[in-house]
Amino acid sequence: MDALATYALRLGDDSLILGQRLGEWCGHAPALEVDLSLTNVALDQVGQATHFLGLAGAIENAGRDADALAFRRDVMDFTNCLLVEQPNGDFAQTIARQFLFSHYQALLFEQMARVKDERFAAIAAKALKEVSYHATLASDWVVRLGDGTEESKARMVAGLDWMWRFADELFVMDDVDAAAIAAGAGVDKSALRAEWDARIDAVLADATLARPASRRPVLGGRAGHHSEHLGHLLSDMQFLQRAYPDATW
Amino acid sequence: MVSAVTVITTTDRISAVLAHVPDPEIPAVSVLDLGIVRDVSETRVLITPTYTGCPATLAIEQSIRQALDANGYANVAIETTLSPPWSTDWISDAGREKLRAYGIAPPPKGASASALKNNQAAECPQCGSSNTEELSRFGSTPCKALWRCKACLEPFDRFKCH
């Protein structure tokens, strides 16, 4: 795969894995409204993944469509960031993951909606409308849990503390990003960090929470170095196509 | 005196077919009412999805295909575009009335660009009261939020401004 196809693949993998994770909440969320919210967000993410993976397959031009890329790759070929593959944990941990990721995705798509490559710009402009809902949902819950009871606050703090170490990876730039920018499709993610910090800090202040302590960032997702968790997620997600190749509805 | 002569073109006929293709999730409105159909020519129908993850997108394309085929337009292609992204401002006035009659509070026209778009009180589709509250910003489908009327106490769906 060339750099531009890989760039689309990374975007698709982020959305796909987060969508699959959120789908695990279906029927298990603490309240009906939350169940609806998390599964709606999951649906949006899977929809975005379909577009980005479809685009990756089209650029690659080797006969792989979105389904082939989603269901016929092994764990080391996945290029998602480590944040999205983190297990759901409790509700606060899920919200922490969503909070950090949705604000990143919103900033990313705000910029990508303006790139020269119309294929990337069109998906980003469309997805941005949905992602701004996700960021609002997650922020609202960070405030409710953080500024809630002693128990909810402790859980929100613990959730953020776990997810925080995976935030730096979102803004790391490499050769693939540079090539995508040169091709008129990519975004300088490192330039998003200051605004992301500002948005995160504003919500944390509302939630009466302190920013988690900095710790050594965990990196590697873009290069296929994943946690053990991703393999388990894929074994569930890919089961049907692995067991019954080419099965259709 | 100039007498007007109405010429019914092929695109008019195709549009008439599309006016009878219902949205699979909200059958009270057609794909034309919802603004999903962006352009009609003699050779192709251009459509756009509402939400990227909306499961109805595929069903909508299949329904349009079936309707075109059944009315002798098998040679008319269906193409999909993502840009510009679909907005609730494209829902027709007739579509808004059909939504209301169906029990779904329609999005205010021209409100999708407003910062207050989903915070303004929705009008209860049952009793017309504006004394309503949001129960959940996410509802039974991606396009709807769950609201409740504090006057008649009925819950209702609100079509989200998008």
Tab-separated table of C-alpha atoms in Angstrom:
chain	number	residue	atom	x	y	z
A	1	MET	CA	0.000	0.000	0.000
A	2	ASP	CA	1.326	3.460	-0.818
A	3	ALA	CA	1.362	6.324	1.677
A	4	LEU	CA	-1.952	7.881	0.651
A	5	ALA	CA	-3.782	4.553	0.850
A	6	THR	CA	-2.177	3.932	4.240
A	7	TYR	CA	-3.320	7.361	5.378
A	8	ALA	CA	-6.928	6.506	4.497
A	9	LEU	CA	-6.493	3.092	6.106
A	10	ARG	CA	-5.401	4.652	9.411
A	11	LEU	CA	-8.434	6.925	9.458
A	12	GLY	CA	-10.689	3.988	8.673
A	13	ASP	CA	-9.083	1.735	11.280
A	14	ASP	CA	-9.485	4.347	14.035
A	15	SER	CA	-13.196	4.628	13.295
A	16	LEU	CA	-13.749	0.914	12.768
A	17	ILE	CA	-12.121	-0.225	16.010
A	18	LEU	CA	-13.802	2.461	18.096
A	19	GLY	CA	-17.154	1.624	16.488
A	20	GLN	CA	-16.688	-2.062	17.295
A	21	ARG	CA	-15.707	-1.258	20.894
A	22	LEU	CA	-18.759	0.958	21.405
A	23	GLY	CA	-20.982	-1.711	19.900
A	24	GLU	CA	-20.024	-3.954	22.826
A	25	TRP	CA	-22.183	-1.684	25.007
A	26	CYS	CA	-25.339	-2.572	23.063
A	27	GLY	CA	-27.823	-3.870	25.630
A	28	HIS	CA	-25.371	-3.353	28.530
A	29	ALA	CA	-25.284	0.406	29.140
A	30	PRO	CA	-26.340	1.803	32.522
A	31	ALA	CA	-29.516	3.418	31.110
A	32	LEU	CA	-31.567	3.177	27.930
A	33	GLU	CA	-30.597	6.680	26.794
A	34	VAL	CA	-26.922	5.844	27.227
A	35	ASP	CA	-27.363	2.594	25.329
A	36	LEU	CA	-28.906	4.527	22.446
A	37	SER	CA	-26.168	7.152	22.543
A	38	LEU	CA	-23.221	4.773	22.531
A	39	THR	CA	-24.658	2.595	19.769
A	40	ASN	CA	-25.512	5.660	17.673
A	41	VAL	CA	-21.937	6.855	18.022
A	42	ALA	CA	-20.795	3.336	17.089
A	43	LEU	CA	-22.936	3.470	13.964
A	44	ASP	CA	-21.462	6.816	12.934
A	45	GLN	CA	-17.946	5.479	13.429
A	46	VAL	CA	-18.609	2.342	11.400
A	47	GLY	CA	-20.127	4.520	8.665
A	48	GLN	CA	-17.014	6.685	8.578
A	49	ALA	CA	-14.857	3.560	8.529
A	50	THR	CA	-16.790	2.265	5.519
A	51	HIS	CA	-15.977	5.440	3.603
A	52	PHE	CA	-12.315	5.665	4.597
A	53	LEU	CA	-11.611	1.952	4.095
A	54	GLY	CA	-13.435	2.070	0.771
A	55	LEU	CA	-11.220	4.980	-0.226
A	56	ALA	CA	-8.083	3.127	0.951
A	57	GLY	CA	-9.077	0.152	-1.198
A	58	ALA	CA	-9.783	2.382	-4.196
A	59	ILE	CA	-6.402	4.126	-3.916
A	60	GLU	CA	-4.629	0.802	-3.421
A	61	ASN	CA	-6.416	-0.525	-6.525
A	62	ALA	CA	-5.739	-4.187	-5.731
A	63	GLY	CA	-9.313	-5.411	-5.582
A	64	ARG	CA	-9.859	-4.987	-1.838
A	65	ASP	CA	-13.040	-3.204	-0.771
A	66	ALA	CA	-13.970	-1.892	2.703
A	67	ASP	CA	-15.202	-5.317	3.832
A	68	ALA	CA	-12.016	-7.067	2.690
A	69	LEU	CA	-9.926	-4.546	4.601
A	70	ALA	CA	-12.083	-4.815	7.724
A	71	PHE	CA	-12.482	-8.578	7.863
A	72	ARG	CA	-9.463	-10.076	6.055
A	73	ARG	CA	-6.520	-8.418	7.756
A	74	ASP	CA	-4.688	-9.743	10.774
A	75	VAL	CA	-3.933	-7.757	13.897
A	76	MET	CA	-0.453	-6.539	12.881
A	77	ASP	CA	-1.890	-5.070	9.683
A	78	PHE	CA	-4.238	-2.805	11.635
A	79	THR	CA	-3.052	0.803	11.858
A	80	ASN	CA	-5.447	2.269	14.419
A	81	CYS	CA	-4.179	4.317	17.348
A	82	LEU	CA	-3.914	2.459	20.651
A	83	LEU	CA	-6.516	4.656	22.345
A	84	VAL	CA	-9.479	3.279	20.384
A	85	GLU	CA	-8.648	-0.376	21.053
A	86	GLN	CA	-8.612	0.087	24.839
A	87	PRO	CA	-11.260	-2.065	26.524
A	88	ASN	CA	-14.500	-0.357	27.535
A	89	GLY	CA	-13.855	-0.872	31.249
A	90	ASP	CA	-16.619	0.805	33.216
A	91	PHE	CA	-18.829	3.533	31.773
A	92	ALA	CA	-16.453	6.288	32.953
A	93	GLN	CA	-13.510	4.650	31.187
A	94	THR	CA	-15.530	4.429	27.957
A	95	ILE	CA	-16.463	8.101	28.303
A	96	ALA	CA	-12.831	9.052	28.955
A	97	ARG	CA	-11.758	7.309	25.731
A	98	GLN	CA	-14.567	8.970	23.766
A	99	PHE	CA	-13.814	12.377	25.249
A	100	LEU	CA	-10.134	12.345	24.262
A	101	PHE	CA	-10.778	10.839	20.826
A	102	SER	CA	-13.856	12.831	19.750
A	103	HIS	CA	-12.225	16.185	20.420
A	104	TYR	CA	-9.208	15.036	18.394
A	105	GLN	CA	-11.426	13.756	15.574
A	106	ALA	CA	-13.449	16.981	15.501
A	107	LEU	CA	-10.291	19.092	15.171
A	108	LEU	CA	-8.853	16.732	12.564
A	109	PHE	CA	-11.993	16.769	10.412
A	110	GLU	CA	-12.386	20.557	10.714
A	111	GLN	CA	-9.024	20.816	8.937
A	112	MET	CA	-9.495	17.858	6.602
A	113	ALA	CA	-12.783	19.287	5.325
A	114	ARG	CA	-10.640	21.992	3.671
A	115	VAL	CA	-7.933	19.869	2.019
A	116	LYS	CA	-7.505	19.863	-1.749
A	117	ASP	CA	-8.249	16.161	-2.259
A	118	GLU	CA	-12.038	16.174	-2.560
A	119	ARG	CA	-12.406	12.527	-1.561
A	120	PHE	CA	-10.905	13.118	1.877
A	121	ALA	CA	-12.541	16.531	2.259
A	122	ALA	CA	-16.018	15.168	1.471
A	123	ILE	CA	-15.843	12.365	4.055
A	124	ALA	CA	-14.410	14.736	6.671
A	125	ALA	CA	-17.064	17.424	6.097
A	126	LYS	CA	-19.815	14.844	6.414
A	127	ALA	CA	-18.330	13.106	9.454
A	128	LEU	CA	-17.621	16.388	11.235
A	129	LYS	CA	-21.340	17.008	11.763
A	130	GLU	CA	-21.616	13.668	13.536
A	131	VAL	CA	-18.379	13.923	15.482
A	132	SER	CA	-19.338	17.268	17.014
A	133	TYR	CA	-22.299	15.434	18.582
A	134	HIS	CA	-19.939	12.793	19.964
A	135	ALA	CA	-17.660	15.420	21.509
A	136	THR	CA	-20.649	17.121	23.157
A	137	LEU	CA	-21.994	13.826	24.488
A	138	ALA	CA	-18.638	12.804	25.951
A	139	SER	CA	-17.964	16.262	27.426
A	140	ASP	CA	-21.409	16.365	29.074
A	141	TRP	CA	-20.742	13.020	30.723
A	142	VAL	CA	-17.239	13.974	31.857
A	143	VAL	CA	-18.853	16.915	33.680
A	144	ARG	CA	-21.734	14.859	35.100
A	145	LEU	CA	-19.473	12.106	36.390
A	146	GLY	CA	-16.579	14.359	37.405
A	147	ASP	CA	-18.783	16.835	39.236
A	148	GLY	CA	-21.123	14.109	40.504
A	149	THR	CA	-20.871	11.823	43.504
A	150	GLU	CA	-17.714	10.718	45.238
A	151	GLU	CA	-18.023	7.364	43.464
A	152	SER	CA	-18.631	8.788	39.967
A	153	LYS	CA	-15.776	11.253	40.383
A	154	ALA	CA	-13.339	8.531	41.456
A	155	ARG	CA	-14.291	6.464	38.412
A	156	MET	CA	-13.980	9.411	36.018
A	157	VAL	CA	-10.533	10.217	37.424
A	158	ALA	CA	-9.449	6.580	37.065
A	159	GLY	CA	-10.829	6.367	33.499
A	160	LEU	CA	-9.020	9.519	32.381
A	161	ASP	CA	-5.865	8.434	34.143
A	162	TRP	CA	-5.791	5.181	32.161
A	163	MET	CA	-6.637	6.673	28.764
A	164	TRP	CA	-4.354	9.699	29.065
A	165	ARG	CA	-1.175	7.771	28.190
A	166	PHE	CA	-2.600	7.009	24.730
A	167	ALA	CA	-3.435	10.628	23.842
A	168	ASP	CA	0.020	11.667	22.608
A	169	GLU	CA	-0.068	9.103	19.816
A	170	LEU	CA	-2.985	10.950	18.220
A	171	PHE	CA	-0.751	13.885	17.345
A	172	VAL	CA	2.410	12.058	16.227
A	173	MET	CA	3.470	12.800	12.641
A	174	ASP	CA	5.441	10.423	10.425
A	175	ASP	CA	6.309	9.855	6.745
A	176	VAL	CA	2.777	8.772	5.886
A	177	ASP	CA	1.355	12.020	7.277
A	178	ALA	CA	3.984	14.072	5.437
A	179	ALA	CA	3.213	12.304	2.147
A	180	ALA	CA	-0.533	12.808	2.649
A	181	ILE	CA	-0.011	16.526	3.277
A	182	ALA	CA	2.176	16.774	0.176
A	183	ALA	CA	-0.585	15.061	-1.807
A	184	GLY	CA	-3.148	17.614	-0.607
A	185	ALA	CA	-5.074	15.159	1.566
A	186	GLY	CA	-3.413	15.217	4.976
A	187	VAL	CA	-3.582	17.381	8.066
A	188	ASP	CA	-0.716	18.517	10.301
A	189	LYS	CA	-1.882	16.746	13.454
A	190	SER	CA	0.867	18.225	15.623
A	191	ALA	CA	-0.679	21.658	14.980
A	192	LEU	CA	-3.988	20.475	16.496
A	193	ARG	CA	-2.523	19.799	19.921
A	194	ALA	CA	-2.769	23.298	21.427
A	195	GLU	CA	-6.459	23.658	20.586
A	196	TRP	CA	-7.145	20.105	21.747
A	197	ASP	CA	-5.477	20.872	25.080
A	198	ALA	CA	-7.585	24.018	25.413
A	199	ARG	CA	-10.871	22.187	24.709
A	200	ILE	CA	-10.011	19.319	27.047
A	201	ASP	CA	-8.907	21.658	29.835
A	202	ALA	CA	-12.086	23.738	29.588
A	203	VAL	CA	-14.279	20.661	30.081
A	204	LEU	CA	-12.078	19.311	32.879
A	205	ALA	CA	-12.398	22.654	34.677
A	206	ASP	CA	-16.204	22.432	34.385
A	207	ALA	CA	-16.013	18.904	35.737
A	208	THR	CA	-13.890	20.048	38.719
A	209	LEU	CA	-11.202	17.614	37.574
A	210	ALA	CA	-7.461	18.096	37.330
A	211	ARG	CA	-5.629	17.171	34.131
A	212	PRO	CA	-4.117	13.687	34.655
A	213	ALA	CA	-0.417	13.578	35.408
A	214	SER	CA	1.785	13.292	32.331
A	215	ARG	CA	3.302	9.905	31.868
A	216	ARG	CA	5.428	8.240	29.244
A	217	PRO	CA	3.296	8.087	26.082
A	218	VAL	CA	2.517	4.657	24.648
A	219	LEU	CA	2.980	4.556	20.872
A	220	GLY	CA	3.038	1.959	18.111
A	221	GLY	CA	-0.489	1.509	16.796
A	222	ARG	CA	0.240	3.132	13.430
A	223	ALA	CA	3.053	0.606	12.878
A	224	GLY	CA	0.911	-2.373	13.842
A	225	HIS	CA	2.254	-2.799	17.371
A	226	HIS	CA	-0.945	-3.338	19.323
A	227	SER	CA	-2.043	-4.377	22.769
A	228	GLU	CA	-3.293	-7.902	23.356
A	229	HIS	CA	-6.818	-6.451	23.463
A	230	LEU	CA	-7.033	-5.822	19.720
A	231	GLY	CA	-6.598	-9.475	18.784
A	232	HIS	CA	-9.558	-10.423	20.969
A	233	LEU	CA	-11.656	-7.669	19.458
A	234	LEU	CA	-10.836	-8.863	15.928
A	235	SER	CA	-11.540	-12.511	16.733
A	236	ASP	CA	-15.065	-11.412	17.602
A	237	MET	CA	-15.517	-8.909	14.761
A	238	GLN	CA	-14.025	-11.112	12.032
A	239	PHE	CA	-15.415	-14.460	13.136
A	240	LEU	CA	-18.114	-14.787	10.509
A	241	GLN	CA	-15.983	-13.874	7.497
A	242	ARG	CA	-13.162	-16.088	8.780
A	243	ALA	CA	-15.414	-19.082	9.372
A	244	TYR	CA	-17.560	-18.603	6.270
A	245	PRO	CA	-15.495	-16.658	3.711
A	246	ASP	CA	-17.563	-14.597	1.279
A	247	ALA	CA	-20.783	-15.188	3.222
A	248	THR	CA	-23.379	-12.560	2.378
A	249	TRP	CA	-26.799	-11.688	3.750
B	1	MET	CA	-52.950	36.169	-24.519
B	2	VAL	CA	-50.273	33.595	-24.173
B	3	SER	CA	-51.455	30.184	-23.243
B	4	ALA	CA	-49.064	28.162	-21.176
B	5	VAL	CA	-48.193	24.753	-22.459
B	6	THR	CA	-46.985	22.304	-19.871
B	7	VAL	CA	-44.296	20.025	-21.175
B	8	ILE	CA	-43.752	16.935	-19.077
B	9	THR	CA	-40.166	15.907	-19.514
B	10	THR	CA	-38.507	12.591	-18.783
B	11	THR	CA	-36.865	14.042	-15.697
B	12	ASP	CA	-40.324	15.138	-14.457
B	13	ARG	CA	-41.547	11.585	-14.883
B	14	ILE	CA	-38.546	10.162	-13.043
B	15	SER	CA	-39.073	12.681	-10.242
B	16	ALA	CA	-42.721	11.606	-10.032
B	17	VAL	CA	-41.558	8.019	-9.536
B	18	LEU	CA	-39.139	9.133	-6.794
B	19	ALA	CA	-41.908	11.065	-5.046
B	20	HIS	CA	-43.465	7.691	-4.249
B	21	VAL	CA	-40.334	6.022	-2.880
B	22	PRO	CA	-40.673	6.146	0.920
B	23	ASP	CA	-37.836	6.452	3.390
B	24	PRO	CA	-37.472	2.958	4.886
B	25	GLU	CA	-37.260	4.241	8.485
B	26	ILE	CA	-39.885	6.976	8.204
B	27	PRO	CA	-42.280	5.805	5.475
B	28	ALA	CA	-44.441	8.929	5.834
B	29	VAL	CA	-41.897	10.900	3.824
B	30	SER	CA	-40.406	10.201	0.414
B	31	VAL	CA	-36.768	10.339	-0.626
B	32	LEU	CA	-37.634	13.584	-2.449
B	33	ASP	CA	-39.171	15.137	0.694
B	34	LEU	CA	-36.019	14.346	2.680
B	35	GLY	CA	-33.684	15.966	0.173
B	36	ILE	CA	-31.777	12.732	-0.386
B	37	VAL	CA	-32.169	13.126	-4.170
B	38	ARG	CA	-29.776	15.854	-5.259
B	39	ASP	CA	-30.230	15.804	-9.017
B	40	VAL	CA	-32.256	14.001	-11.648
B	41	SER	CA	-31.369	13.720	-15.313
B	42	GLU	CA	-32.547	11.422	-18.089
B	43	THR	CA	-29.651	9.077	-17.416
B	44	ARG	CA	-28.987	9.199	-13.704
B	45	VAL	CA	-30.342	9.945	-10.243
B	46	LEU	CA	-27.828	11.507	-7.858
B	47	ILE	CA	-28.404	10.730	-4.179
B	48	THR	CA	-26.603	11.547	-0.932
B	49	PRO	CA	-26.695	9.654	2.381
B	50	THR	CA	-28.190	11.357	5.430
B	51	TYR	CA	-25.780	9.995	8.058
B	52	THR	CA	-22.611	8.090	7.153
B	53	GLY	CA	-23.623	5.169	9.331
B	54	CYS	CA	-27.335	5.189	8.527
B	55	PRO	CA	-28.295	1.563	7.823
B	56	ALA	CA	-31.152	2.853	5.654
B	57	THR	CA	-28.732	4.174	3.014
B	58	LEU	CA	-28.430	0.835	1.250
B	59	ALA	CA	-32.152	0.157	1.577
B	60	ILE	CA	-32.920	3.566	0.054
B	61	GLU	CA	-30.735	2.877	-2.960
B	62	GLN	CA	-32.403	-0.518	-3.437
B	63	SER	CA	-35.900	0.984	-3.192
B	64	ILE	CA	-35.047	3.649	-5.752
B	65	ARG	CA	-33.579	0.990	-8.063
B	66	GLN	CA	-36.721	-1.127	-7.789
B	67	ALA	CA	-39.003	1.853	-8.411
B	68	LEU	CA	-37.012	2.964	-11.451
B	69	ASP	CA	-36.935	-0.557	-12.884
B	70	ALA	CA	-40.653	-1.071	-12.297
B	71	ASN	CA	-41.478	2.140	-14.172
B	72	GLY	CA	-39.348	1.477	-17.225
B	73	TYR	CA	-36.239	3.382	-16.189
B	74	ALA	CA	-33.884	0.435	-15.821
B	75	ASN	CA	-31.278	2.338	-17.856
B	76	VAL	CA	-31.212	5.227	-15.388
B	77	ALA	CA	-28.184	4.881	-13.132
B	78	ILE	CA	-28.004	5.751	-9.440
B	79	GLU	CA	-24.924	7.623	-8.281
B	80	THR	CA	-23.980	8.637	-4.754
B	81	THR	CA	-22.219	11.813	-3.687
B	82	LEU	CA	-21.003	12.847	-0.237
B	83	SER	CA	-20.416	16.500	-1.023
B	84	PRO	CA	-21.954	18.834	-0.108
B	85	PRO	CA	-23.020	16.923	3.007
B	86	TRP	CA	-26.741	16.388	3.524
B	87	SER	CA	-28.493	18.925	5.713
B	88	THR	CA	-31.950	18.986	7.280
B	89	ASP	CA	-32.400	22.334	5.524
B	90	TRP	CA	-32.966	20.270	2.371
B	91	ILE	CA	-36.152	18.697	3.776
B	92	SER	CA	-39.044	20.179	1.826
B	93	ASP	CA	-41.889	22.136	3.458
B	94	ALA	CA	-44.251	19.318	2.512
B	95	GLY	CA	-41.800	16.872	4.084
B	96	ARG	CA	-41.771	18.872	7.318
B	97	GLU	CA	-45.566	18.788	7.485
B	98	LYS	CA	-45.608	15.039	6.800
B	99	LEU	CA	-43.100	14.486	9.611
B	100	ARG	CA	-45.235	16.501	12.023
B	101	ALA	CA	-48.387	14.604	11.051
B	102	TYR	CA	-46.472	11.356	11.564
B	103	GLY	CA	-45.613	12.425	15.142
B	104	ILE	CA	-42.029	13.583	14.593
B	105	ALA	CA	-41.173	17.204	15.392
B	106	PRO	CA	-39.511	18.512	12.197
B	107	PRO	CA	-36.296	20.541	12.320
B	108	PRO	CA	-36.853	24.306	11.932
B	109	LYS	CA	-36.067	25.387	8.401
B	110	GLY	CA	-32.700	27.082	7.932
B	111	ALA	CA	-31.611	26.179	11.452
B	112	SER	CA	-28.793	23.788	10.644
B	113	ALA	CA	-26.213	26.579	10.638
B	114	SER	CA	-27.443	28.025	13.946
B	115	ALA	CA	-25.391	27.456	17.071
B	116	LEU	CA	-28.649	26.954	18.978
B	117	LYS	CA	-29.926	24.421	16.486
B	118	ASN	CA	-30.742	21.590	18.867
B	119	ASN	CA	-31.219	23.617	22.027
B	120	GLN	CA	-34.337	25.509	21.026
B	121	ALA	CA	-37.492	23.918	22.395
B	122	ALA	CA	-39.182	21.595	19.940
B	123	GLU	CA	-42.892	21.975	19.292
B	124	CYS	CA	-44.851	18.944	20.453
B	125	PRO	CA	-46.253	17.255	17.328
B	126	GLN	CA	-49.302	16.093	19.334
B	127	CYS	CA	-50.512	19.245	21.082
B	128	GLY	CA	-48.346	22.001	19.602
B	129	SER	CA	-46.966	23.154	22.955
B	130	SER	CA	-43.409	24.497	23.143
B	131	ASN	CA	-43.198	23.482	26.799
B	132	THR	CA	-40.995	20.488	25.968
B	133	GLU	CA	-37.710	18.990	27.121
B	134	GLU	CA	-34.980	16.818	25.653
B	135	LEU	CA	-34.710	13.353	27.202
B	136	SER	CA	-31.880	12.027	25.064
B	137	ARG	CA	-29.915	13.631	22.260
B	138	PHE	CA	-29.616	10.226	20.607
B	139	GLY	CA	-32.790	8.355	19.692
B	140	SER	CA	-34.128	5.312	17.910
B	141	THR	CA	-32.394	6.212	14.631
B	142	PRO	CA	-29.353	8.426	13.918
B	143	CYS	CA	-31.586	11.268	12.706
B	144	LYS	CA	-33.795	11.511	15.788
B	145	ALA	CA	-33.559	12.726	19.377
B	146	LEU	CA	-35.968	11.753	22.154
B	147	TRP	CA	-38.117	14.550	23.615
B	148	ARG	CA	-41.074	14.853	25.994
B	149	CYS	CA	-43.933	17.324	26.087
B	150	LYS	CA	-44.492	18.780	29.553
B	151	ALA	CA	-47.977	19.998	28.577
B	152	CYS	CA	-49.569	16.771	27.286
B	153	LEU	CA	-46.898	14.507	28.851
B	154	GLU	CA	-46.424	12.533	25.619
B	155	PRO	CA	-42.908	11.539	24.567
B	156	PHE	CA	-42.034	12.229	20.939
B	157	ASP	CA	-39.187	12.007	18.451
B	158	ARG	CA	-37.517	15.131	17.197
B	159	PHE	CA	-35.798	15.132	13.829
B	160	LYS	CA	-32.340	16.485	14.659
B	161	CYS	CA	-31.074	19.598	12.934
B	162	HIS	CA	-28.119	18.426	10.931
